[in-house]
Coordinates of C-alpha atoms and ligand atoms in Angstrom, one line a residue:
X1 CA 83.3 -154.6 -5.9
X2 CA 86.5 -155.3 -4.1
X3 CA 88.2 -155.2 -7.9
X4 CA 86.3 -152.1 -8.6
X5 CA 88.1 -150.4 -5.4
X6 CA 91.6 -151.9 -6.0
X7 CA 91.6 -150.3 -9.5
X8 CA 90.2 -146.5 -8.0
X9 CA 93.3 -147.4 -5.3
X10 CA 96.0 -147.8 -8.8
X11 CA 94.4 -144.9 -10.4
X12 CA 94.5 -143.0 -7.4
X13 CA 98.0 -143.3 -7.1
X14 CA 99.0 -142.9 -10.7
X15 CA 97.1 -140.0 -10.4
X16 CA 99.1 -138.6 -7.2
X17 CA 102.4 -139.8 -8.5
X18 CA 101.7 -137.6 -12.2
X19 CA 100.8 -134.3 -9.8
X20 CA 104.4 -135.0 -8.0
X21 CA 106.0 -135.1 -11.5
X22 CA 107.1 -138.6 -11.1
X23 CA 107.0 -141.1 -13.9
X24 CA 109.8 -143.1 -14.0
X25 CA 107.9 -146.1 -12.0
X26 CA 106.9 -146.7 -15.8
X27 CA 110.5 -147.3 -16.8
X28 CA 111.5 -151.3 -16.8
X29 CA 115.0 -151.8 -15.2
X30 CA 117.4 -151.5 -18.1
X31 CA 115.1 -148.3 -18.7
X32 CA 115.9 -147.3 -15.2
X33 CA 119.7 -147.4 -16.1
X34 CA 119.4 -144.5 -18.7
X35 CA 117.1 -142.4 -16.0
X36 CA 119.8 -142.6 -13.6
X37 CA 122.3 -141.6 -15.5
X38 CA 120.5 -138.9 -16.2
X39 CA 120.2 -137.9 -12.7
X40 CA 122.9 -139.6 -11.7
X41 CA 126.2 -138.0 -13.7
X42 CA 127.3 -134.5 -13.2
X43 CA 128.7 -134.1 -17.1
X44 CA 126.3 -131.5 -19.5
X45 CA 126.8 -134.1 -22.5
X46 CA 125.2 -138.3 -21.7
X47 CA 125.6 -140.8 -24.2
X48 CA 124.0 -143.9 -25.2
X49 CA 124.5 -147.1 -26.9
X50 CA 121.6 -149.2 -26.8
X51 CA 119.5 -151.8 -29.1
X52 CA 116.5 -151.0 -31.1
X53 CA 113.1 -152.2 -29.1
X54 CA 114.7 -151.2 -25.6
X55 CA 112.6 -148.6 -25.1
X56 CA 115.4 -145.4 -25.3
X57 CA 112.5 -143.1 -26.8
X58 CA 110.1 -144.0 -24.2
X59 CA 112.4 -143.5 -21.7
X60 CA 113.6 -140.5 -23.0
X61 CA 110.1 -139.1 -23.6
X62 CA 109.3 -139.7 -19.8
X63 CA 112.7 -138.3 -18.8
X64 CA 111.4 -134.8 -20.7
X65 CA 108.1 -135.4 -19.2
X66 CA 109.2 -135.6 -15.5
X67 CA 111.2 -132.4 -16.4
X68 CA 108.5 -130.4 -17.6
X69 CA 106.3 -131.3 -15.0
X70 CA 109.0 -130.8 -11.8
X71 CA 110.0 -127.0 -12.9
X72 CA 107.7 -124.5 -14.6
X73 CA 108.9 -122.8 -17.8
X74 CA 111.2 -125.8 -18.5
X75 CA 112.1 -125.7 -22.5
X76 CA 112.7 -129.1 -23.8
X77 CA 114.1 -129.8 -27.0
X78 CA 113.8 -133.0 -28.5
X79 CA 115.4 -134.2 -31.8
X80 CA 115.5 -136.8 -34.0
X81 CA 116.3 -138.2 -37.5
X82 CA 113.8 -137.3 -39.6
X83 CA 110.2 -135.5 -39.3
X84 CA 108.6 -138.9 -40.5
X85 CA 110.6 -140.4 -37.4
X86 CA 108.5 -137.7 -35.1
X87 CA 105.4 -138.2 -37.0
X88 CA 105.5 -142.1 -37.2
X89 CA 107.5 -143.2 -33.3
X90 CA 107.7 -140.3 -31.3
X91 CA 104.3 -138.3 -31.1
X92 CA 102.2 -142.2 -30.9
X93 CA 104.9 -143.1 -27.8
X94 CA 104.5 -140.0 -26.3
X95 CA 100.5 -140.8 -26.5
X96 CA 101.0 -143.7 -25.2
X97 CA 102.9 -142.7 -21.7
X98 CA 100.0 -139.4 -22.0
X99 CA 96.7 -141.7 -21.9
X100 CA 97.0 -142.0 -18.0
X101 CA 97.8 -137.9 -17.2
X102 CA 95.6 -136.7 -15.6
X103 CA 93.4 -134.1 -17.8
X104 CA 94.3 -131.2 -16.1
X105 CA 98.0 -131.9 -16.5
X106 CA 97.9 -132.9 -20.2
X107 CA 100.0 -130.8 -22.2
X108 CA 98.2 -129.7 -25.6
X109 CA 99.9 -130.5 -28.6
X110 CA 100.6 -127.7 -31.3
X111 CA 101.0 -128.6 -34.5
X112 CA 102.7 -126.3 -36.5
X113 CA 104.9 -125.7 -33.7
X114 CA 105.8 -129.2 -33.1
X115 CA 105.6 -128.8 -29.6
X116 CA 103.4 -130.0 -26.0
X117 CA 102.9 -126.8 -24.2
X118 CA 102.2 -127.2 -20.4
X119 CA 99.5 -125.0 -18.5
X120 CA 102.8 -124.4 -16.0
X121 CA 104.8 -123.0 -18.5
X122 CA 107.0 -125.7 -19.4
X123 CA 107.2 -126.8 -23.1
X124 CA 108.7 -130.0 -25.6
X125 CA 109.7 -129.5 -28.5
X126 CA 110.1 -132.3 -31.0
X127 CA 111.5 -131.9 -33.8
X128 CA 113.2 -134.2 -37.0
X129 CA 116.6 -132.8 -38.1
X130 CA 116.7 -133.8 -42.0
X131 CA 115.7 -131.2 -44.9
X132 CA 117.3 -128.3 -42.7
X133 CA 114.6 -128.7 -40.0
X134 CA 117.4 -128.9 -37.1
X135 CA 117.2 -125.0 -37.5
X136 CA 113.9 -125.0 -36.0
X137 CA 115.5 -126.0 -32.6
X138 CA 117.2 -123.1 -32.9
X139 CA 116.4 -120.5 -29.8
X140 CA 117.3 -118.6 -26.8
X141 CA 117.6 -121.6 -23.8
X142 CA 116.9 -125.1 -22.8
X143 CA 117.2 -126.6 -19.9
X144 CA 117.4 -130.3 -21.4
X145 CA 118.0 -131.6 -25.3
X146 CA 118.1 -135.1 -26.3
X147 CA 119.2 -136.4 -29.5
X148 CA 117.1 -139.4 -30.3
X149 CA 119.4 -141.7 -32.8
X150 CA 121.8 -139.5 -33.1
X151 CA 124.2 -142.2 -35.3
X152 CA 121.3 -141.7 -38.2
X153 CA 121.6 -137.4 -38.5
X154 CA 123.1 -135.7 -41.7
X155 CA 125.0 -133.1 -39.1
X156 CA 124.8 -134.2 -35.8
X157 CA 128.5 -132.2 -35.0
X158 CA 126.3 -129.0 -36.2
X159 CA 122.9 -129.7 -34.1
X160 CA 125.1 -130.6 -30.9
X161 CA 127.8 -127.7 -31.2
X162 CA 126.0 -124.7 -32.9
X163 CA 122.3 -125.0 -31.9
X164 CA 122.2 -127.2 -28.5
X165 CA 124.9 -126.2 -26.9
X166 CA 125.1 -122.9 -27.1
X167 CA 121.2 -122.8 -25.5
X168 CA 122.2 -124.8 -22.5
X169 CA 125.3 -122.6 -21.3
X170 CA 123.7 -120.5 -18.9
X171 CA 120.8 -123.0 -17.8
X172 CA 123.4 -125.7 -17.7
X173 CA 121.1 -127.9 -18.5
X174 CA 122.0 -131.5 -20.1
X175 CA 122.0 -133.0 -23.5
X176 CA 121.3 -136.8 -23.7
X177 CA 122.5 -138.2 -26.8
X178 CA 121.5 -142.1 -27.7
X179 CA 121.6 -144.2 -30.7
X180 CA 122.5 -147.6 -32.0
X181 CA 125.9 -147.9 -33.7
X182 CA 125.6 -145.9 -36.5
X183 CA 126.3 -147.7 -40.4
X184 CA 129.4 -145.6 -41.1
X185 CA 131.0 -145.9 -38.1
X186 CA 133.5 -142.6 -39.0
X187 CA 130.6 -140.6 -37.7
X188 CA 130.3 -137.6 -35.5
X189 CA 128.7 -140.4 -32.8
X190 CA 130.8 -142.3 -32.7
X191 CA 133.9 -139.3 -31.9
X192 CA 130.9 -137.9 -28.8
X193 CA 131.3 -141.8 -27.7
X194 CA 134.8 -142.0 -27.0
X195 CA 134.7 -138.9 -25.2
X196 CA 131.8 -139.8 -22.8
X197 CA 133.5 -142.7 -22.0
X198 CA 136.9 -141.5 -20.8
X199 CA 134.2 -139.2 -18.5
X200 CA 132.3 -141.8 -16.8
X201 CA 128.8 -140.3 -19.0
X202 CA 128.8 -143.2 -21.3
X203 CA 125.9 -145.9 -21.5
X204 CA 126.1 -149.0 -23.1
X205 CA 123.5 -152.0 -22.9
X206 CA 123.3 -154.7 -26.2
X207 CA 119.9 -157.0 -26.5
X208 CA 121.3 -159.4 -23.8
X209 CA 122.3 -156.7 -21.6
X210 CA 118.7 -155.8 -21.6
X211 CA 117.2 -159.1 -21.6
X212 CA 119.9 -159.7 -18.7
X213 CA 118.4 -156.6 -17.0
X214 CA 114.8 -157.2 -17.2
X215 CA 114.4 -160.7 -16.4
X216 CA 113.3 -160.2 -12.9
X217 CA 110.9 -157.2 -13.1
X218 CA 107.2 -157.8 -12.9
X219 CA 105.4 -158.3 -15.7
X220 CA 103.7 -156.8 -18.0
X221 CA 107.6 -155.0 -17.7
X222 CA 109.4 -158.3 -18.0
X223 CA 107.4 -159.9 -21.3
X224 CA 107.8 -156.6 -23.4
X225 CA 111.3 -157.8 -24.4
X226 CA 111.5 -161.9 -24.1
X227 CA 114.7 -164.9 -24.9
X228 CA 112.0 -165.9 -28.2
X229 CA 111.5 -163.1 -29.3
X230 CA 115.0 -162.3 -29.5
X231 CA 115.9 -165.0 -31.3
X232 CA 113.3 -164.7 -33.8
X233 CA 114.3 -161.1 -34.2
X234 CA 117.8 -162.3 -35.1
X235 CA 116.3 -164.6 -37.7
X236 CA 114.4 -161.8 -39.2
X237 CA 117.3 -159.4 -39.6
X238 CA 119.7 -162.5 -41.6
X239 CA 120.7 -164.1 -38.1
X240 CA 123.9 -163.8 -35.6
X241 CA 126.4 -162.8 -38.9
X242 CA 124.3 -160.2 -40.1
X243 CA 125.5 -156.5 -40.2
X244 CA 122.1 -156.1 -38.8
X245 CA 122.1 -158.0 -36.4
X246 CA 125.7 -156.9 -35.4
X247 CA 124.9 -153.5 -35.6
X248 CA 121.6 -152.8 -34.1
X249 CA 121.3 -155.6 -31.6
X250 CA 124.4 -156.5 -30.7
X251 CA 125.1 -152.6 -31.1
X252 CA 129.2 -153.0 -32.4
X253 CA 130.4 -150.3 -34.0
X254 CA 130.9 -152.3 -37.4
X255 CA 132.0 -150.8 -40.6
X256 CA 130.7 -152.0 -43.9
X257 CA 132.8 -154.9 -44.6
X258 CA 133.0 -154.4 -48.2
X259 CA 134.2 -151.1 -47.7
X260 CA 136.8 -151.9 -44.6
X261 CA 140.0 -151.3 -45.6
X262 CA 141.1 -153.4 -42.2
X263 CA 138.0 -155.4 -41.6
X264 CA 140.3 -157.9 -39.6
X265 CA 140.2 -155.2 -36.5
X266 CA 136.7 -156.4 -34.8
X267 CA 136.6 -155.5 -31.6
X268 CA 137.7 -159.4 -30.4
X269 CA 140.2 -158.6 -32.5
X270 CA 141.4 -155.3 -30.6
X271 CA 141.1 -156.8 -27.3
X272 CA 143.9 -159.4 -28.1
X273 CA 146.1 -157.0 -30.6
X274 CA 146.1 -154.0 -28.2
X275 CA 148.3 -154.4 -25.1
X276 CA 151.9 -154.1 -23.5
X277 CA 154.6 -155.7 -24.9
X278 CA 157.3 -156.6 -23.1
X279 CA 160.7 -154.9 -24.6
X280 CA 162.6 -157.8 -25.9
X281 CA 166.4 -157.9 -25.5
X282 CA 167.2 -156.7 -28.8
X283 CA 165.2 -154.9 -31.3
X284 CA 165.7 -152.8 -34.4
X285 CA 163.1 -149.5 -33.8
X286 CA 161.4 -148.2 -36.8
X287 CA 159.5 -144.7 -37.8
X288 CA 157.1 -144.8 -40.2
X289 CA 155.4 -141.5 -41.6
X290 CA 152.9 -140.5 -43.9
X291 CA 153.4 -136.5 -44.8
X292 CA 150.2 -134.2 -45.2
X293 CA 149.4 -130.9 -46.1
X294 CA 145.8 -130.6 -46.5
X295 CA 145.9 -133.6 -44.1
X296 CA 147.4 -135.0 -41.4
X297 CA 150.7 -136.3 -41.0
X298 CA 150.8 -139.2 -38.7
X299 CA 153.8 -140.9 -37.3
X300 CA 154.4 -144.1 -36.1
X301 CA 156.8 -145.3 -33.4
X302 CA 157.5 -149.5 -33.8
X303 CA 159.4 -152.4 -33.2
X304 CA 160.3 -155.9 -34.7
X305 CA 160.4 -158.4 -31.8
X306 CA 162.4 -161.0 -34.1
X307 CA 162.2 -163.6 -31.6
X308 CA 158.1 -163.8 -31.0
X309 CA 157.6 -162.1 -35.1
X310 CA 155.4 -159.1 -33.8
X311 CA 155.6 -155.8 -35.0
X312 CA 155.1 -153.7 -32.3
X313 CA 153.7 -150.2 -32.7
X314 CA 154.6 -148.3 -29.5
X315 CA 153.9 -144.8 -30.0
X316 CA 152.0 -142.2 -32.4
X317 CA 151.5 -138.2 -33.4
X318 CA 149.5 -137.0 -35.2
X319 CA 150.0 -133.6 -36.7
X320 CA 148.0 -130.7 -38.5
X321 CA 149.7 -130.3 -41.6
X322 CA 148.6 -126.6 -42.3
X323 CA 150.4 -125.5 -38.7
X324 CA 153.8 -128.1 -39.0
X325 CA 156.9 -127.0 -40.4
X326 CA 160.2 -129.6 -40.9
X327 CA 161.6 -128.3 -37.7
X328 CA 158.4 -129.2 -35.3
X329 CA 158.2 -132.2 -36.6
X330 CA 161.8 -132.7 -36.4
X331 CA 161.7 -131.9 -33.0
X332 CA 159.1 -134.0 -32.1
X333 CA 160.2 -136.9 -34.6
X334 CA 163.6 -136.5 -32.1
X335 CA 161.5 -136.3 -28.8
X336 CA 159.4 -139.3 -29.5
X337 CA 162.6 -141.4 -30.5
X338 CA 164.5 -140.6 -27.6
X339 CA 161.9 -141.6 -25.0
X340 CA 161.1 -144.6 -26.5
X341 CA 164.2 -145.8 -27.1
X342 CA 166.1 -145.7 -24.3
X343 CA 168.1 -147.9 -22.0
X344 CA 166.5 -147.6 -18.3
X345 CA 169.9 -149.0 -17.2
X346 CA 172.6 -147.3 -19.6
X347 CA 170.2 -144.1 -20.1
X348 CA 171.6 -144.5 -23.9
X349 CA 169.4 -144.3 -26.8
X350 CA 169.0 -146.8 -29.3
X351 CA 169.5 -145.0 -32.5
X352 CA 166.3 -145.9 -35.2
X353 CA 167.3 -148.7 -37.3
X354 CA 164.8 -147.3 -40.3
X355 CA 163.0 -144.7 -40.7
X356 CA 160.5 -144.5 -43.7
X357 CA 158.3 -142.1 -45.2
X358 CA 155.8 -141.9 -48.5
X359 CA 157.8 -139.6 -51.0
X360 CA 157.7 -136.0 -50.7
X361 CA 161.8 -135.2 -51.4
X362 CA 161.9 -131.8 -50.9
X363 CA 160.6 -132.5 -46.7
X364 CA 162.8 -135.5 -46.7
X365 CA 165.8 -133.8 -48.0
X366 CA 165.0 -130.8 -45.4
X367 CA 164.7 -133.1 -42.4
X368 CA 167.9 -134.9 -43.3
X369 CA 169.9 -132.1 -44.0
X370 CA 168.6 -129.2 -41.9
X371 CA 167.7 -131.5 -38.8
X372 CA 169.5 -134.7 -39.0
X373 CA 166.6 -137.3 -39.0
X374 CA 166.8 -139.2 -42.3
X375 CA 164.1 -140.8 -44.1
X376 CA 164.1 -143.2 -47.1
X377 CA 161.2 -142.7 -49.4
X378 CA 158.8 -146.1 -49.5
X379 CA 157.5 -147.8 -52.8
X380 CA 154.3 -147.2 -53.0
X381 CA 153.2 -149.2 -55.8
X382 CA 150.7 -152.5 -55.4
X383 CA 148.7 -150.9 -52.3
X384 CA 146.1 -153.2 -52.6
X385 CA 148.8 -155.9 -51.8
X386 CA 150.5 -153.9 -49.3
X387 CA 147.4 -153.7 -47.7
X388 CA 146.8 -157.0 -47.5
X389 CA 149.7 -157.8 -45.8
X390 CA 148.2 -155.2 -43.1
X391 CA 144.9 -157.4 -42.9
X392 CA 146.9 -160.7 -42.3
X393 CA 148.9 -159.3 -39.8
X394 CA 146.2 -158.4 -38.0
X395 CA 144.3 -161.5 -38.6
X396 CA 147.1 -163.6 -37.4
X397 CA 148.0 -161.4 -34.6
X398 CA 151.4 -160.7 -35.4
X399 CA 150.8 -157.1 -35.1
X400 CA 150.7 -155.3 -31.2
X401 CA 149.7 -152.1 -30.6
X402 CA 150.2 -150.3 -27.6
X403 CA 147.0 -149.0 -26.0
X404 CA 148.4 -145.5 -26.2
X405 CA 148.0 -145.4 -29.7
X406 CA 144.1 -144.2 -29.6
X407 CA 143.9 -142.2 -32.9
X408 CA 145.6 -145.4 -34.9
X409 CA 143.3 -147.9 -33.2
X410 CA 140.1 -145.5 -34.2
X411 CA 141.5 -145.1 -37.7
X412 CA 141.5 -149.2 -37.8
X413 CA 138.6 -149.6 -36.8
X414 CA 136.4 -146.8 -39.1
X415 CA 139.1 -146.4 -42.5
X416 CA 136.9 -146.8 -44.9
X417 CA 137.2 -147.1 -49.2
X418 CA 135.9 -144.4 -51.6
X419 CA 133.3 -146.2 -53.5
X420 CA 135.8 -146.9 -56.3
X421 CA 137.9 -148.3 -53.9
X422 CA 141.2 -146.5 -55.3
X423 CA 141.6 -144.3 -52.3
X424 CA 140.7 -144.0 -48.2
X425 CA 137.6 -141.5 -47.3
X426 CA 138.3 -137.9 -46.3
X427 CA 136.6 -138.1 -42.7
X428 CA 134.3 -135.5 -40.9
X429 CA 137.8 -135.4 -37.7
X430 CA 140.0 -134.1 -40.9
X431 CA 142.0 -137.5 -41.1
X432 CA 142.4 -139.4 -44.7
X433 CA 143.2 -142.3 -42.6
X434 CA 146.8 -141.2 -42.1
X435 CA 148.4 -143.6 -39.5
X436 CA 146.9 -146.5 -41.3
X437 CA 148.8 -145.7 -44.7
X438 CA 152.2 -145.4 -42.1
X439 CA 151.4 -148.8 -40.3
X440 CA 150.9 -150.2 -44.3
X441 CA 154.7 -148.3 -45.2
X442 CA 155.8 -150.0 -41.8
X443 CA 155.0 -153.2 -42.6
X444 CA 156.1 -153.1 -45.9
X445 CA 159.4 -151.9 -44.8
X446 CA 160.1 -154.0 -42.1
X447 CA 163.6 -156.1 -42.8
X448 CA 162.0 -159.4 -41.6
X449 CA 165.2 -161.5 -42.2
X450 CA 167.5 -159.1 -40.0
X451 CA 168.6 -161.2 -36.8
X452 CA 169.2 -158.3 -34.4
X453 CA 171.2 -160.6 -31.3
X454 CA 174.6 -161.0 -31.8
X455 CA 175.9 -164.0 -33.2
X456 CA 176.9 -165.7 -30.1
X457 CA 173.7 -164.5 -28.3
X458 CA 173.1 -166.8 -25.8
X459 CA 175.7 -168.8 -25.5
X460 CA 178.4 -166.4 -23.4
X461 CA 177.9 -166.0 -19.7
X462 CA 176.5 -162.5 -18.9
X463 CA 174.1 -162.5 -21.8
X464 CA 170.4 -162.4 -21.5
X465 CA 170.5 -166.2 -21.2
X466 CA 171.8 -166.4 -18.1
X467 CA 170.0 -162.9 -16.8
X468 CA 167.2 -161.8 -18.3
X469 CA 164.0 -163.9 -17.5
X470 CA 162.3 -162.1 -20.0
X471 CA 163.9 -164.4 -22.6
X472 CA 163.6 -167.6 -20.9
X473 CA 161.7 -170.2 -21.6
X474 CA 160.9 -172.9 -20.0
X475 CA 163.2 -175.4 -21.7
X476 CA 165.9 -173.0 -21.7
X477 CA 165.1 -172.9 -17.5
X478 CA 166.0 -177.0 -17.6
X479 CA 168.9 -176.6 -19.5
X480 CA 169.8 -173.8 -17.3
X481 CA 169.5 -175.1 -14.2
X482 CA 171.4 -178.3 -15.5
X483 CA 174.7 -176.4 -14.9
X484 CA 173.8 -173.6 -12.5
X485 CA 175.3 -175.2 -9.0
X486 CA 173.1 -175.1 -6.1
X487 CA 175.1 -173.2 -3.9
X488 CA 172.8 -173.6 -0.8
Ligands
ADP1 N1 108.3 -149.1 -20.1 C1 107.5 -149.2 -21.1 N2 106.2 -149.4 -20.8 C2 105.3 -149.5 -21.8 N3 105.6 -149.4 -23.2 C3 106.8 -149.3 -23.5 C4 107.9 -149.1 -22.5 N4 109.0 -149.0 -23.1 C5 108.8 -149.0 -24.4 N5 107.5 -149.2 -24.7 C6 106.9 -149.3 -26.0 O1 107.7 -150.2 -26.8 C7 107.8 -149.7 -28.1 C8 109.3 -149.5 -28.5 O2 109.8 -148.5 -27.7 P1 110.8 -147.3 -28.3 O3 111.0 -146.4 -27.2 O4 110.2 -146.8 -29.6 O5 112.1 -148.2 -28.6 P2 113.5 -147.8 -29.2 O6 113.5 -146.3 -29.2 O7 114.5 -148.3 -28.2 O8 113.6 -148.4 -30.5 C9 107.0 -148.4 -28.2 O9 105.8 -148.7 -28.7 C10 106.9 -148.0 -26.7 O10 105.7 -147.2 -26.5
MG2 MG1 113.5 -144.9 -30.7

């Protein structure tokens, strides 16, 4: 009897809390984190990163749900991969969070329309983007559209720009966007990523994260996602080095290493390579370009530190080769140097030791003798090997990038081979990779021998020896303070 009336109580009040529109008390905490971002950030465009099994549909589903249900006529559009992806996850979860609605409030499902229409106006409309079906999603307004793994769609630039946005510009309404890492990681994704995180509207969570998140909610929420099953997840997919794994658990942004043309740059990898250098005494500066037409030409601003053996890349542009003519990118060639390059103390500027550029003559021979900035042509022969000085530079860290250089660290991380291998992918951002063949001419190029301190560096008063505690080390300190007098 008294079990009978406790249930009635629960049902009562999952009953009053479905009339309020209120569903998220189904969410499980690291569910909660994607429902208040939702409410939370004021940006039109959220994104996601987050495992499979975490429950992003679910949560998604009830985020469109609550929506529906809170304001009358509210249009929901809801896409994802493929119509088999509907079909076979989407319409069974959203049955699932529907078996405790009350009757009344159900929405009925239409078919052909591929939609839940609500008796209060409101509708969802769910829908699989492949085979041209993202045109269905087409209409007047919305007033919210999620992308439901997003990474997996043939034209996700297309859905987001042409057909969501555009509906969502009067209502304002949002456009959640969530996915695991997608396989090619030079995809539209992954570009929306960057951007929502350099505006706070980015949401990332990996299978720990989750497990990390859930561990103290009641169950039934708590034993959805458990430490075992984890693990024997990982053993399914080909364990902890499996792209799989990598990929979809541990959601990294991991390109195909057979196809990486730098598969050195891991993110472990970036975290140590890309930082500050600190200017060494003497240096001899290097520019490095690689001229485009059709593409991009990207320039590249470096270093040698002889002392510590690092190239260090400092600076970057990147120009659209349609729109540049030899004096722009004179100009800015000019510009860059002279910033870079100069003496805080003397104001003077360090005149480039090199520059070197793949061999169009006729640009060359314009830059040098219309605007004064020569270039000397690079061999180009033996890429592969040229390359793979690249990839042990990075692997043994004697590379440093500045953290200024975003489009050269993105082109790491996603240049990818042509199947044949002979050549870098064209990508969907209009780059062919183009700062990564300059960092390859760079490194080829560099004149590792050249000693750039003076012969007696060191050794006469006034030099950095004495001065400059950039340069000391400890043993030079001892030695140092051997014949300094103490004049206290
Ligand atoms: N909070 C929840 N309560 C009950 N069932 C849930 C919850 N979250 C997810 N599920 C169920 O777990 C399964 C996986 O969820 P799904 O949203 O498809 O995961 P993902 O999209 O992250 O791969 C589905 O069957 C879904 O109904
Ligand atoms: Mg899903």
């Amino acid at each position: 009897m008294t079990k009978k009336t406790a249930v009635t109580t629960k049902d009562l009040a999952i009953e009053k809390l479905w009339r309020r529109g209120v569903l998220h008390w189904k969410l499980d905490s690291a569910q909660k984190d994607v429902y208040n971002l939702y409410k939370k950030s004021k940006q039109r465009k959220l994104v996601i990163t987050a495992p499979r099994r975490m429950g992003k549909s679910y949560s998604l589903l009830i985020i469109a749900i609550e929506a529906a249900l809170s304001d009358p006529g509210t249009i929901v559009r809801y896409a994802c991969p493929t119509a088999f992806m509907a079909q076979r996850f989407i319409i069974p979860t959203m049955f699932d969070i529907l078996k405790d609605c009350p009757s009344d409030l159900r929405p009925s499902y239409i078919r052909h329309d591929r939609s839940y229409t609500f008796k209060n106006g409101s509708s969802i409309q769910i829908e699989g983007t492949d085979e041209g079906n993202a045109e269905r999603l087409r209409g007047q307004t919305s007033h919210l559209c999620i992308v439901d793994e997003a990474g997996f769609m043939d034209d996700l630039e297309n859905l987001i720009k042409n057909i969501l946005l555009p509906q969502t510009l009067t209502t304002r309404g949002k456009i959640i966007i969530s996915s695991t890492p997608p396989v090619e990681p030079e995809h539209y994704y992954t570009t929306l990523v960057a951007e929502a995180k350099s505006n706070n509207s980015y949401l990332f969570k990996n299978i720990y994260d989750v497990l990390n998140s859930i561990k103290n909610d009641p169950p039934p929420m708590c034993n959805r996602l458990t430490l075992e099953a984890v693990e024997e997840l990982k053993a399914e997919v080909g364990g902890e080095l499996s792209d799989t794994w990598q990929r979809e658990f541990m959601c990294k942004f991991i390109v195909n290493q057979e196809r990486a043309v730098v598969p050195e740059f891991t993110q472990e990898k970036e975290s140590v390579i890309v930082k500050e250098w600190p200017r060494p005494p003497r240096y001899d500066a290097y520019t490095s370009m690689d001229l485009g037409f059709v593409d991009k030409t990207g320039v590249l601003f470096a270093y040698y530190d002889f002392k510590n053996n690092k190239v260090v890349v400092e600076d970057e542009l990147l120009l659209n080769g349609t729109e540049m003519t030899t004096e722009i990118l004179a100009n800015k060639i000019k510009d860059k140097e002279s910033q870079l390059w100069v003496n805080p103390k003397t104001l003077e500027v360090q005149p480039v030791y090199i520059r070197i550029s793949d061999d169009d003559l006729i640009t060359l021979n314009d830059l040098n003798r219309l605007h004064g900035v020569l270039f000397i042509p690079t061999k180009k022969d033996e890429k592969a090997t040229a390359i793979n000085e690249l990839r042990l530079k990075v692997h043994s860290e004697q590379l440093i990038i500045n953290p200024r250089c975003k489009e050269l660290i993105y082109q790491l991380h996603t240049a990818t081979w042509t199947k044949n291998r002979k050549t870098f992918e064209r990508t969907e951002r209009g780059s062919h990779f183009d700062l990564v063949d300059c960092l390859v001419y760079l490194i080829r190029n560099i004149q590792y021998h050249r000693n750039p301190y003076p012969h007696d560096w060191g050794r006469i008063p006034g030099s950095v020896l004495y001065k400059g505690a950039d340069v000391i080390n400890s043993t030079a300190d001892a030695i140092k303070s051997l014949f300094i007098k103490n004049n206290k």
